[in-house]
CSV table of C-alpha atoms in Angstrom, one decimal:
chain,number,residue,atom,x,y,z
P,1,UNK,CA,38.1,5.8,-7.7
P,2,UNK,CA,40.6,3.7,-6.0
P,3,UNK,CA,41.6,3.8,-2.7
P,4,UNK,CA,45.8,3.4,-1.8
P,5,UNK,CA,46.5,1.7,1.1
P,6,UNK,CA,49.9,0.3,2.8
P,7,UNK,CA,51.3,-2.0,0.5
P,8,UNK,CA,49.2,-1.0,-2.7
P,9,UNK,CA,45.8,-0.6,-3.7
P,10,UNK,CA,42.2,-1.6,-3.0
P,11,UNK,CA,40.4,-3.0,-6.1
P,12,UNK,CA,37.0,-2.1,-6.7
P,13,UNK,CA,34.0,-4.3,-6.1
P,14,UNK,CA,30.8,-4.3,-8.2
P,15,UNK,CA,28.9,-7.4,-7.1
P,16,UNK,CA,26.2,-8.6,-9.5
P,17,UNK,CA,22.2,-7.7,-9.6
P,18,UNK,CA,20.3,-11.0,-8.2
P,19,UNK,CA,17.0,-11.8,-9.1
P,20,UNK,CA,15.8,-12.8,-5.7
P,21,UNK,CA,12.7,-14.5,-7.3
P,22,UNK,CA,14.0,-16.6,-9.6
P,23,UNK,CA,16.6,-17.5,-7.2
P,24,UNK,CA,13.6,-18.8,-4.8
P,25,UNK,CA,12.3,-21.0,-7.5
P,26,UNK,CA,15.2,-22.4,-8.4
P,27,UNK,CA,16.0,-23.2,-4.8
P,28,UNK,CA,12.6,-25.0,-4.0
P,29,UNK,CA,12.7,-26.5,-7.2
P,30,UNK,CA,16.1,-28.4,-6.6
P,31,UNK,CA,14.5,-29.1,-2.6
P,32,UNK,CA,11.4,-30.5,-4.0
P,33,UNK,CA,13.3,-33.0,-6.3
P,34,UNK,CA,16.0,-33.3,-4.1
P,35,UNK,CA,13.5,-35.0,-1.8
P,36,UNK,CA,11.3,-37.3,-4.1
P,37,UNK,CA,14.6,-39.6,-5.1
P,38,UNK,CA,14.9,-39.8,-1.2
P,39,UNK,CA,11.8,-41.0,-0.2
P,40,UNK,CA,11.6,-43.3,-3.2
P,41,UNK,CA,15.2,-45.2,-2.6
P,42,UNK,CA,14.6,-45.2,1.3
P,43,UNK,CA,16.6,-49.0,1.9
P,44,UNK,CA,18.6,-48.3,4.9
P,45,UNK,CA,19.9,-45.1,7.0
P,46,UNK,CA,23.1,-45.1,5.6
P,47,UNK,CA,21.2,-44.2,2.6
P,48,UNK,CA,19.3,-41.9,3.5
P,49,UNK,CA,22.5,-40.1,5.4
P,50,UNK,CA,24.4,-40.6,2.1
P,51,UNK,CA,21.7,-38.8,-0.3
P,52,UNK,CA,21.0,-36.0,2.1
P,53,UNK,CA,24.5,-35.1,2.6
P,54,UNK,CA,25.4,-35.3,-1.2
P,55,UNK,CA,22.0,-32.9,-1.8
P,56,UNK,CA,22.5,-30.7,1.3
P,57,UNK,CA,26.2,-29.7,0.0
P,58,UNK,CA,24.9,-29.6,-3.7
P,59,UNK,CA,22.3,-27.2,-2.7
P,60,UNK,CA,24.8,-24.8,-0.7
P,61,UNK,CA,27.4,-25.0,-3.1
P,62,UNK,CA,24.5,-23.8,-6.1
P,63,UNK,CA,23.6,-21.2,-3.5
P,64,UNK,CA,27.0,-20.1,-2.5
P,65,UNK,CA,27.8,-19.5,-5.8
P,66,UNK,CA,24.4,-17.5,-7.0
P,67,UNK,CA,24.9,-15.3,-4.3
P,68,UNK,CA,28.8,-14.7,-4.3
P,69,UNK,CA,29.2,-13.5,-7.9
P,70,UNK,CA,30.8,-10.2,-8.1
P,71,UNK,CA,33.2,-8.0,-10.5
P,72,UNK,CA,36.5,-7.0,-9.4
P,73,UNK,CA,38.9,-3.5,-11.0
P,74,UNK,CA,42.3,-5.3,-10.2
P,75,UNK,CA,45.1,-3.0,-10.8
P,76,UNK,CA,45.7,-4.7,-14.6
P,77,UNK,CA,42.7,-7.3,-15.1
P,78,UNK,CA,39.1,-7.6,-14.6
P,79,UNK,CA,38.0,-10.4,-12.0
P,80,UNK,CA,34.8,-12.1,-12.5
P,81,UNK,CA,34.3,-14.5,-9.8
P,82,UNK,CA,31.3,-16.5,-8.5
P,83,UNK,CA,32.1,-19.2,-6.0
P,84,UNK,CA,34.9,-20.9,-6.5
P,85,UNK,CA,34.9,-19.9,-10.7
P,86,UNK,CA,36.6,-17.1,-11.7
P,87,UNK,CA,37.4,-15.8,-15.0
P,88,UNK,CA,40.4,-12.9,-14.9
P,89,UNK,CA,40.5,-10.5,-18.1
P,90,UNK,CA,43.2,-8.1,-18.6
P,91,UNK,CA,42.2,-5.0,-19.2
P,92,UNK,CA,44.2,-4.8,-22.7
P,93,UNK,CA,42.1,-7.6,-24.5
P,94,UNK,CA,38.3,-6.1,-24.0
P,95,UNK,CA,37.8,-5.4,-27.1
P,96,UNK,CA,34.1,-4.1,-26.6
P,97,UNK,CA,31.2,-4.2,-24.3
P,98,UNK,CA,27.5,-4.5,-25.4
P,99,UNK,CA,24.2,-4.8,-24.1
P,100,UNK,CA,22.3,-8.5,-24.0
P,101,UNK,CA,19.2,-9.9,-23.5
P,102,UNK,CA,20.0,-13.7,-22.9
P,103,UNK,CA,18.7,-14.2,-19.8
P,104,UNK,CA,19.9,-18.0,-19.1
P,105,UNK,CA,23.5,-17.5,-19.6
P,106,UNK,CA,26.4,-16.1,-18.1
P,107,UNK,CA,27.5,-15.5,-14.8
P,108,UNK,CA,24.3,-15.1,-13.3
P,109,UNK,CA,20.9,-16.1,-14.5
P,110,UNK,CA,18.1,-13.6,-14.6
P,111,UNK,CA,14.8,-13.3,-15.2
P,112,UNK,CA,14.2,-9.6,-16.1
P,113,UNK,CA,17.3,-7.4,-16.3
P,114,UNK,CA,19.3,-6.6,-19.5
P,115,UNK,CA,22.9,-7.5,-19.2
P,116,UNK,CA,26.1,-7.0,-20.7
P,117,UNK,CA,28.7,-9.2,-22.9
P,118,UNK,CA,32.1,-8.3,-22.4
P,119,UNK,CA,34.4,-9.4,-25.9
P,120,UNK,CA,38.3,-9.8,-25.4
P,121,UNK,CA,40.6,-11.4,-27.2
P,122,UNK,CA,42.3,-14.7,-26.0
P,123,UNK,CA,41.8,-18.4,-27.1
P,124,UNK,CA,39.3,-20.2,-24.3
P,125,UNK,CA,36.9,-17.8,-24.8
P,126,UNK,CA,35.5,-15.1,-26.7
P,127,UNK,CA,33.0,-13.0,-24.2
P,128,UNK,CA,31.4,-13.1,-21.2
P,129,UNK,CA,27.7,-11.9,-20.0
P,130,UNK,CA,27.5,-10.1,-16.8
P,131,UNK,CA,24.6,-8.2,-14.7
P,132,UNK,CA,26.6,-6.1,-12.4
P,133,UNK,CA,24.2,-4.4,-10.0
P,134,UNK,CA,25.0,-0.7,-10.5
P,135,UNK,CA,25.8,-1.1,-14.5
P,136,UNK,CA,26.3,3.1,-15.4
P,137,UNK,CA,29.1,2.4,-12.8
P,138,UNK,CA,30.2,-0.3,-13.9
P,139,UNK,CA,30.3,0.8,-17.5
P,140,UNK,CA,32.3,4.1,-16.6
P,141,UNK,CA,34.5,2.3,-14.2
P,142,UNK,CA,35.5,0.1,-17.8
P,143,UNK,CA,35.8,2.6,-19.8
P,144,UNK,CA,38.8,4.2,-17.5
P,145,UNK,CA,40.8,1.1,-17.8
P,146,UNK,CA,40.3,0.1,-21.5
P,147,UNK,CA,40.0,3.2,-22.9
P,148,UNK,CA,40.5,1.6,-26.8
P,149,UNK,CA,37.2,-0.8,-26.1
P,150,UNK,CA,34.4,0.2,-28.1
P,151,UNK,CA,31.0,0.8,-25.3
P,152,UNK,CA,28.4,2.8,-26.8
P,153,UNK,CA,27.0,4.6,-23.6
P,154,UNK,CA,23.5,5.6,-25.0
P,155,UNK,CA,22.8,1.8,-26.3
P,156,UNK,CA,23.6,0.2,-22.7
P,157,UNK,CA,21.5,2.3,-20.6
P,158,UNK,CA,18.4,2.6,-22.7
């Protein structure tokens, strides 16, 4: 449900499921080889300044983004965003939603959960794999707006 405020209306926010584990790993993985190029090229500090600053904003950008990544109902599109990416699909070319188990691709990665591709039709791209958070939600939220998409119900929650 949609809220109206002055001047039109509040899209809905889903923001994606994170899998704080992974996440962890992946974060002291890219500190701990972050560092060993650092101590091996140590020649001068201006060096040193220059390869922590360039690892230091590569690490909050990868951060900011994992963390960021939600799913916007706009009044005629889908929003996917994460960081500064974002991918917006009107609601008129999902063609049909389906349940997915690649893990390592997507929007977010994850280690456990069961996602969902997202099929529309346009000519960059074909579909898109998504973990929102609250996906029954999610799923019923979609199937308001494109009610001609094919989303089997029983096959995405089991």
């Amino acid at each position: 449900m949609e809220i109206k405020k002055k001047g039109g209306i509040i899209p809905m926010v889903y923001h994606a499921k994170t899998d704080i584990i992974l996440a962890i790993i992946i974060f002291l993985l890219v500190w701990m080889f972050g560092a060993i190029p650092l101590f091996l090229f140590i020649r001068s500090l201006s060096t040193v300044i220059i390869m922590s600053m360039v690892f230091i904003i590569s690490v909050v950008f990868i951060w900011w983004y994992a963390n960021s990544i939600k799913f916007v109902f706009c009044e005629n599109y889908l929003l996917v965003k994460g960081g500064p990416f974002k991918s917006k699909i009107p609601y008129q070319s999902i063609t049909r939603v389906s349940p997915t188990t690649d893990k390592y691709t997507g929007y977010l990665i994850s280690s456990s959960d069961k996602g969902l591709e997202i099929f529309y039709k346009t000519a960059a791209h074909g579909s898109i794999k998504i973990l929102p958070k609250d996906k029954r939600k999610f799923i019923l939220e979609l199937k308001k707006r494109c009610p001609n998409a094919q989303i089997p119900h029983n096959q995405i929650f089991d």
